[in-house]
PDB file of C-alpha atoms in Angstrom:
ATOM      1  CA  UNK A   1       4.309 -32.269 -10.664  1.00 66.00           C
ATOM      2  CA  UNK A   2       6.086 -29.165 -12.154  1.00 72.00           C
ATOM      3  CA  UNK A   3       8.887 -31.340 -12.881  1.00 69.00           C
ATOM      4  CA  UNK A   4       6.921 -33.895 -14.469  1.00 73.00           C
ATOM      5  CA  UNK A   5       4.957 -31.823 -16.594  1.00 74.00           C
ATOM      6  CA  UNK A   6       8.141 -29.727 -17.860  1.00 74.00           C
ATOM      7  CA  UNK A   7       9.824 -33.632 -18.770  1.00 76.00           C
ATOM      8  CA  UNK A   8       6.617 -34.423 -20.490  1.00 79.00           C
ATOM      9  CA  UNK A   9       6.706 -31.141 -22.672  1.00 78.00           C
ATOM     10  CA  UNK A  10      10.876 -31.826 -23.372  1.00 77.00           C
ATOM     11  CA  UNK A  11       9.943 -35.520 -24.172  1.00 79.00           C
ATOM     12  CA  UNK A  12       6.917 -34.093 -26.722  1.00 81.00           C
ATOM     13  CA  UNK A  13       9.482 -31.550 -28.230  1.00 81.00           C
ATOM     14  CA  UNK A  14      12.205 -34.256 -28.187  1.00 81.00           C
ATOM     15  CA  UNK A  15      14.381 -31.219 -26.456  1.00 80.00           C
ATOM     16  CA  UNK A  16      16.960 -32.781 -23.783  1.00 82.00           C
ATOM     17  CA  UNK A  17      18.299 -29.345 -23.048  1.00 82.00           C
ATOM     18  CA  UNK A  18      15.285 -28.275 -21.616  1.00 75.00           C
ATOM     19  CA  UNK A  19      14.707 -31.506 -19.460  1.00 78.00           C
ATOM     20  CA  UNK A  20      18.239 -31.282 -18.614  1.00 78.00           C
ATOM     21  CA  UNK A  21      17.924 -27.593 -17.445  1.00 81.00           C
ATOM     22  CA  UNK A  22      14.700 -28.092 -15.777  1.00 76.00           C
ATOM     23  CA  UNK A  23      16.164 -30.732 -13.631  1.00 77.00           C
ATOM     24  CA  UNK A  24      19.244 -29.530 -12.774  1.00 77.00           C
ATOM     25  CA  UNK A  25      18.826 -25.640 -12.916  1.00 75.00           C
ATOM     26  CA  UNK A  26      15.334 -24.530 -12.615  1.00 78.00           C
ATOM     27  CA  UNK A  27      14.769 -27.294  -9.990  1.00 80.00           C
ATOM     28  CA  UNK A  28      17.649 -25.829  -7.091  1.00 83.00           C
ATOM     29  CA  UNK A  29      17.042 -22.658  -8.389  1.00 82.00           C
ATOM     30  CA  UNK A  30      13.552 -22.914  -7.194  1.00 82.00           C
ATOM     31  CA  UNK A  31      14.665 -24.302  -3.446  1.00 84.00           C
ATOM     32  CA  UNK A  32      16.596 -21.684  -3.483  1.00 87.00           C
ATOM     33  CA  UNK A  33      14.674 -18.441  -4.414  1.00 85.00           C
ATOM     34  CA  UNK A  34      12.075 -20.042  -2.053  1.00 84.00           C
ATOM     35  CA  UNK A  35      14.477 -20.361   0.692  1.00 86.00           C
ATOM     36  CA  UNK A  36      15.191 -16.890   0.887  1.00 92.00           C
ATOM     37  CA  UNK A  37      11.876 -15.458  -0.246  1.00 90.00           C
ATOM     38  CA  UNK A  38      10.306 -14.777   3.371  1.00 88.00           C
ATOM     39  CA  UNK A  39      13.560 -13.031   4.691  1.00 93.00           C
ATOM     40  CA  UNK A  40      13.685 -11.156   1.323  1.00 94.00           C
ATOM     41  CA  UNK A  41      10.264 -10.013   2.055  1.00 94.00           C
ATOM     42  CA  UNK A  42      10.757  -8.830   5.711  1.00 93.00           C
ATOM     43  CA  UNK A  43      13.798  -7.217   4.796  1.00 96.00           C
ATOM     44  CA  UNK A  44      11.393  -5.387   2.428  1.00 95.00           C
ATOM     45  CA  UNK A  45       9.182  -4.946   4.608  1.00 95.00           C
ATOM     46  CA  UNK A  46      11.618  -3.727   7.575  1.00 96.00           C
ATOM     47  CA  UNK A  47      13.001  -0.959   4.352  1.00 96.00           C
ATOM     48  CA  UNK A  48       9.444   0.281   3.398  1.00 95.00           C
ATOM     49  CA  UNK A  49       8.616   0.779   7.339  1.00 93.00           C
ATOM     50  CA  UNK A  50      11.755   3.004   7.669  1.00 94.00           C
ATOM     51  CA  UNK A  51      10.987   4.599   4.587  1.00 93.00           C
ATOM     52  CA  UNK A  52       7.348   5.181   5.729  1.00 91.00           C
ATOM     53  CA  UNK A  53       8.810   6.596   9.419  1.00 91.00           C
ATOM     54  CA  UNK A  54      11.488   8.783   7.739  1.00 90.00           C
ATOM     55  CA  UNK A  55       8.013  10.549   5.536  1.00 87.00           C
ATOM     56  CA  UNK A  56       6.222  10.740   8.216  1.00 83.00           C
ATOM     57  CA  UNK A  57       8.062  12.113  11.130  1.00 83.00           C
ATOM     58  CA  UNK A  58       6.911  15.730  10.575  1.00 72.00           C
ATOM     59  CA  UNK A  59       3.048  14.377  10.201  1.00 73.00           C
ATOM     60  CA  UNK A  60       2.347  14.221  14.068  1.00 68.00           C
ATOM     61  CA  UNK A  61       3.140  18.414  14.600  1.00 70.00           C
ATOM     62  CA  UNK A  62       1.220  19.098  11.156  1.00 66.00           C
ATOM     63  CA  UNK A  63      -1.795  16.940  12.758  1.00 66.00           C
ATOM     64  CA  UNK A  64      -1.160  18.949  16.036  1.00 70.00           C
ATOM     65  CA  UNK A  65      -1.453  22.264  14.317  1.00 70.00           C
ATOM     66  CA  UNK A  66      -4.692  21.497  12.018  1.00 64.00           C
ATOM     67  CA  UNK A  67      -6.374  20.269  15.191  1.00 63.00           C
ATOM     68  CA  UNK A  68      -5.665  23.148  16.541  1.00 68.00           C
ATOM     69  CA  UNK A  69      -6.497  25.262  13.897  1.00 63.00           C
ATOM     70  CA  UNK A  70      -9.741  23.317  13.271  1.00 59.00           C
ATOM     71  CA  UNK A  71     -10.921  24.303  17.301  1.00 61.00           C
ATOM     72  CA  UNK A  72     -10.240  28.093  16.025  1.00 62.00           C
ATOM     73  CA  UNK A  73     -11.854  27.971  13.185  1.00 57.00           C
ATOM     74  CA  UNK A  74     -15.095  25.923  14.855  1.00 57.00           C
ATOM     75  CA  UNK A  75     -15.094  28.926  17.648  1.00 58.00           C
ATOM     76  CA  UNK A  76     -16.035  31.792  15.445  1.00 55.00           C
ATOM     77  CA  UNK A  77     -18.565  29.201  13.974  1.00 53.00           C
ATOM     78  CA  UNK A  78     -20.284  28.921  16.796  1.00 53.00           C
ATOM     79  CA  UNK A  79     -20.346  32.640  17.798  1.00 51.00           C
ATOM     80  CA  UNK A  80     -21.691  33.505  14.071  1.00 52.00           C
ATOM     81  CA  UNK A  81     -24.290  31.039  14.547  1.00 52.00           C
ATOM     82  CA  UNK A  82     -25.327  32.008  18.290  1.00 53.00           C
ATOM     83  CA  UNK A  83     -25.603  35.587  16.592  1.00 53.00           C
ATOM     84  CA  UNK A  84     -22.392  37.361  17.351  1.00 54.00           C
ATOM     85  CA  UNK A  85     -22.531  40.068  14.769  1.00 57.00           C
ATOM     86  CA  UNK A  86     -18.949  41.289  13.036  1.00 55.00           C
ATOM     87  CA  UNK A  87     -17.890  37.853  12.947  1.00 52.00           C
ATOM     88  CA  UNK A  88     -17.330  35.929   9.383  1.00 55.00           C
ATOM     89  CA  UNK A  89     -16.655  32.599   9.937  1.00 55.00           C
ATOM     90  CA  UNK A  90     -16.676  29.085   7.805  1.00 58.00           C
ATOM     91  CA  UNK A  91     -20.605  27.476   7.242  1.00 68.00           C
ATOM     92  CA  UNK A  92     -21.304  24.556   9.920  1.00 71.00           C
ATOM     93  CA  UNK A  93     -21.763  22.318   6.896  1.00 76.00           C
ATOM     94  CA  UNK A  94     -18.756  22.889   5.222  1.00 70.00           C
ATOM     95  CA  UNK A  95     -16.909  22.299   8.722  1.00 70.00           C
ATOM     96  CA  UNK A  96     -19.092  18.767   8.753  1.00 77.00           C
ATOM     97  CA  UNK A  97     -18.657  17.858   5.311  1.00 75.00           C
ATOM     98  CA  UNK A  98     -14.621  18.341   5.908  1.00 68.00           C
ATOM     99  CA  UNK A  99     -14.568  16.577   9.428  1.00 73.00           C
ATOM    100  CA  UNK A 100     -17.022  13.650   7.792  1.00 80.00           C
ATOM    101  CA  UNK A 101     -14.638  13.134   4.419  1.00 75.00           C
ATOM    102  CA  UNK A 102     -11.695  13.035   7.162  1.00 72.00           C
ATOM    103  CA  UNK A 103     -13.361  10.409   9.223  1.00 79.00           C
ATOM    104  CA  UNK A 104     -14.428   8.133   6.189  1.00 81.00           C
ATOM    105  CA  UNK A 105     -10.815   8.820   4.895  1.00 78.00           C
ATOM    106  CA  UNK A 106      -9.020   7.343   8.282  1.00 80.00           C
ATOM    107  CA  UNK A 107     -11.380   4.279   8.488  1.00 88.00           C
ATOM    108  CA  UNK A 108     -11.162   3.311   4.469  1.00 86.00           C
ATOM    109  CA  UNK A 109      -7.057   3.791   5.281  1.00 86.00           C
ATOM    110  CA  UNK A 110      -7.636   1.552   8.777  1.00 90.00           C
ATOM    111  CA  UNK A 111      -9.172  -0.994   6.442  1.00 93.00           C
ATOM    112  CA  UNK A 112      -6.832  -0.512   3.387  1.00 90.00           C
ATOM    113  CA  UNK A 113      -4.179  -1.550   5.399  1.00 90.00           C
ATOM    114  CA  UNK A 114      -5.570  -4.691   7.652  1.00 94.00           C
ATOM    115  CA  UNK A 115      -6.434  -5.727   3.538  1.00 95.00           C
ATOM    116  CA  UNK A 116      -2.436  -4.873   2.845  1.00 94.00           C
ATOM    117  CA  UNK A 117      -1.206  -7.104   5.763  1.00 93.00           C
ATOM    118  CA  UNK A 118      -3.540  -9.910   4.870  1.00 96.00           C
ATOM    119  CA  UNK A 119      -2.384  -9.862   1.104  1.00 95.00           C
ATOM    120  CA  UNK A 120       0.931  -9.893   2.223  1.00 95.00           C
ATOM    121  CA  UNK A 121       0.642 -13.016   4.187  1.00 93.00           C
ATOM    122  CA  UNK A 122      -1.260 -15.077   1.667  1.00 95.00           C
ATOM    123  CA  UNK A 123       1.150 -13.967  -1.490  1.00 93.00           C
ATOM    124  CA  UNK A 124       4.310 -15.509   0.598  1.00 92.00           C
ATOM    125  CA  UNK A 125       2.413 -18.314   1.542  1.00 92.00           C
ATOM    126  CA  UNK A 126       1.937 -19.342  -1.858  1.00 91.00           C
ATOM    127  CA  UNK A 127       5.576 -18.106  -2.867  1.00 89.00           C
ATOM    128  CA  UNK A 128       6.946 -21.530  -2.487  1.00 87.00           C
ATOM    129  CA  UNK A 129       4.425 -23.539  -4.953  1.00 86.00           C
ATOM    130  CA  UNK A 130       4.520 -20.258  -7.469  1.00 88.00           C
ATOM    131  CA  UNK A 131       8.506 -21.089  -7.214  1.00 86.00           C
ATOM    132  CA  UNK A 132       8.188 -24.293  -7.760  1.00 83.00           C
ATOM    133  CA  UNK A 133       6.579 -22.948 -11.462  1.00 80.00           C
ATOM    134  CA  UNK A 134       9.635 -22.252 -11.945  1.00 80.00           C
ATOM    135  CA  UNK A 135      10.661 -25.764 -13.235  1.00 80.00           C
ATOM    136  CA  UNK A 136       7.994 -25.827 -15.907  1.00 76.00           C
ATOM    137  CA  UNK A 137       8.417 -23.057 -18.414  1.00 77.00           C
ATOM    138  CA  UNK A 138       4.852 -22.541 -19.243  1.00 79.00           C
ATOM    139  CA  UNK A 139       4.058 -21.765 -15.316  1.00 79.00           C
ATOM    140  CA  UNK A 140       7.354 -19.329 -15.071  1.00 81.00           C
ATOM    141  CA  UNK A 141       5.523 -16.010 -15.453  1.00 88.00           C
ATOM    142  CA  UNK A 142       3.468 -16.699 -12.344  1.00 88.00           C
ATOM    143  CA  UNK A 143       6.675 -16.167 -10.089  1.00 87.00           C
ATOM    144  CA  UNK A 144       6.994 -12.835 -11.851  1.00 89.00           C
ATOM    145  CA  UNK A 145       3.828 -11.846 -11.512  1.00 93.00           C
ATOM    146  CA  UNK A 146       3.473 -13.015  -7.403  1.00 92.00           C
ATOM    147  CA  UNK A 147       6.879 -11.284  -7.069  1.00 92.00           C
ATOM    148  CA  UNK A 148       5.618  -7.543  -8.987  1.00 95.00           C
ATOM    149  CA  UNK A 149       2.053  -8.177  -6.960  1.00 95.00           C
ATOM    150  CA  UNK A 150       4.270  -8.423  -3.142  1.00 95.00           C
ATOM    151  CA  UNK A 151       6.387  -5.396  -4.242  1.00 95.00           C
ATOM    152  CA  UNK A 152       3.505  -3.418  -5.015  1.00 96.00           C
ATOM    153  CA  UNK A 153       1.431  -4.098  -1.957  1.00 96.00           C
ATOM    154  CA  UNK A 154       4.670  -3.449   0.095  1.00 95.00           C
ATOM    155  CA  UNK A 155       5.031  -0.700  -1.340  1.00 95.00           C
ATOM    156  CA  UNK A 156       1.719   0.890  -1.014  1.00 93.00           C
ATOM    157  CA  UNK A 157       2.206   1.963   2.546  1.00 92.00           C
ATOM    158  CA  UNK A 158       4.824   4.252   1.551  1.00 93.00           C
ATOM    159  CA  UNK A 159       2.730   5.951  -1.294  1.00 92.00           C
ATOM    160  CA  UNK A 160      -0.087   6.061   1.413  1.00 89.00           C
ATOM    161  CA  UNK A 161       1.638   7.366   3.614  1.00 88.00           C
ATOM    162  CA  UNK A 162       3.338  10.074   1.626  1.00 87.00           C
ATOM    163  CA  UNK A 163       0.038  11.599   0.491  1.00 85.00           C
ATOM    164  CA  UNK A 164      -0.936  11.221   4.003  1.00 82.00           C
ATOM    165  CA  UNK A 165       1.822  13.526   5.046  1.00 82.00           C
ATOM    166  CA  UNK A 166       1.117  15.505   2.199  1.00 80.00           C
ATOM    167  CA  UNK A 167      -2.396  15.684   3.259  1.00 75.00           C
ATOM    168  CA  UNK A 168      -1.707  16.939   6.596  1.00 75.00           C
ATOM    169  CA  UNK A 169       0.774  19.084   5.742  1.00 75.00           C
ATOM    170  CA  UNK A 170      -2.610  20.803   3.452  1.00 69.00           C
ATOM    171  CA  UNK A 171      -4.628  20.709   6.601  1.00 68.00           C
ATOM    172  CA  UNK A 172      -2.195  22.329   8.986  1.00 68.00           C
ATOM    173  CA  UNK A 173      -1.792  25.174   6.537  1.00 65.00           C
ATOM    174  CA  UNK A 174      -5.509  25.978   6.460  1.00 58.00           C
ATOM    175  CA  UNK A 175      -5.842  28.746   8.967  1.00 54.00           C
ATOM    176  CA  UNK A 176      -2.762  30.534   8.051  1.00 52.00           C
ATOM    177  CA  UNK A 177      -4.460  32.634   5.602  1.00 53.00           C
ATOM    178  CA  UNK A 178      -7.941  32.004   6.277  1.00 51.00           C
ATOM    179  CA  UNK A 179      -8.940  29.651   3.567  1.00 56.00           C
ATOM    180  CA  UNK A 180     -11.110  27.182   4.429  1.00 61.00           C
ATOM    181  CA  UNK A 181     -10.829  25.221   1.002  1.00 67.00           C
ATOM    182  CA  UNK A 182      -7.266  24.166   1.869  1.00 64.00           C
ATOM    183  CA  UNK A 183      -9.042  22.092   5.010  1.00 64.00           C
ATOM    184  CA  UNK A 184     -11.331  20.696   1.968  1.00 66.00           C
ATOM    185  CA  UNK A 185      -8.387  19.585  -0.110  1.00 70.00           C
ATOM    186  CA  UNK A 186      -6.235  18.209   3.052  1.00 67.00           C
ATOM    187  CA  UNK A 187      -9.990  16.439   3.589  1.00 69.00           C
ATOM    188  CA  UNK A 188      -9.946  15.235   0.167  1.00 73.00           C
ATOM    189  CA  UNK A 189      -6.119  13.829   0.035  1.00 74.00           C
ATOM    190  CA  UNK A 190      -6.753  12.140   3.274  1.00 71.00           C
ATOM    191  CA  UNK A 191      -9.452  10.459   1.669  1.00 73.00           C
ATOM    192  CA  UNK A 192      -7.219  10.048  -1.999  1.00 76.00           C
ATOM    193  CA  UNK A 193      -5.029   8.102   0.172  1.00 74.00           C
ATOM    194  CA  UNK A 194      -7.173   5.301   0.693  1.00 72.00           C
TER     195      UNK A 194
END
């Protein structure tokens, strides 16, 4: 139909170069791009999950130390509040509202990413009939745009990643110094990331 449609338009614009190069360039250019498109995208793929691994490698011992941090920090809380005088420690609610931002954080990333995978598997499905646009010059820019829209959305598990390493990193610092805001901010990067 893409073929027949870029004829017509040659035929109305008496142009035989352009039915000429629809036919005989945009046409196995087309099989082609599709041909490779779905081993093009795992290799993309298989290169954003090894970039993702290489951020992320020091995430595990930052996550380690917050939680550990976070069980010394909830300690004092608990004394202050069962009336342990001498002891200054973080407000229960501040520890909830951090711990609550952090939970709604991991299950809005849980979902973001199910939503990634999905979109990934219905872009390359249509990847062949967007490539098949190809042939008619009027329904070219949709290949571009598919093409832009896959590298994105592969690419977005990197970026979420990163601030999610970034956001860790935040929350493992927070009882170094005793400043309870950092666990706010890690909080509020975890939840950035989604």
């Amino acid at each position: 139909p893409m073929l027949l449609a870029s004829i017509l338009q040659g035929v109305i614009r008496q142009d035989v170069g352009h039915i000429l190069k629809s036919a005989f360039l945009y046409v196995p250019l087309a099989i082609f791009v599709t041909g490779i498109a779905v081993t093009v995208v795992g290799s993309a793929l298989d290169v954003t999950d090894g970039m993702t691994q290489m951020v992320s490698q020091g995430m595990g011992g930052d996550m380690q130390a917050f939680l550990t941090k976070v069980g010394a920090v909830y300690v004092p809380a608990q004394i202050v509040a069962a009336g342990t005088p001498g002891q200054t420690a973080t407000p229960l609610f501040v520890l909830f509202l951090g711990a609550l931002v952090t939970a709604v954080g991991g299950f809005l990333i849980f979902i973001e990413l199910l939503i990634r995978d999905a979109a990934i598997y219905v872009a390359v499905l249509f990847l062949p009939l967007v490539f098949a646009g190809l042939v008619w010059p009027a329904a070219a820019p949709w290949s571009k745009r598919l093409v832009e829209t896959i590298a994105a959305i592969i690419l977005s598990k990197f970026v979420i990643v990163a601030v999610l390493s970034l956001a860790a990193a935040g929350l493992a610092a927070t009882g170094d110094q005793g400043q309870f805001q950092l666990l706010l901010v890690g909080s509020v990067l975890f939840l950035l990331a989604a």
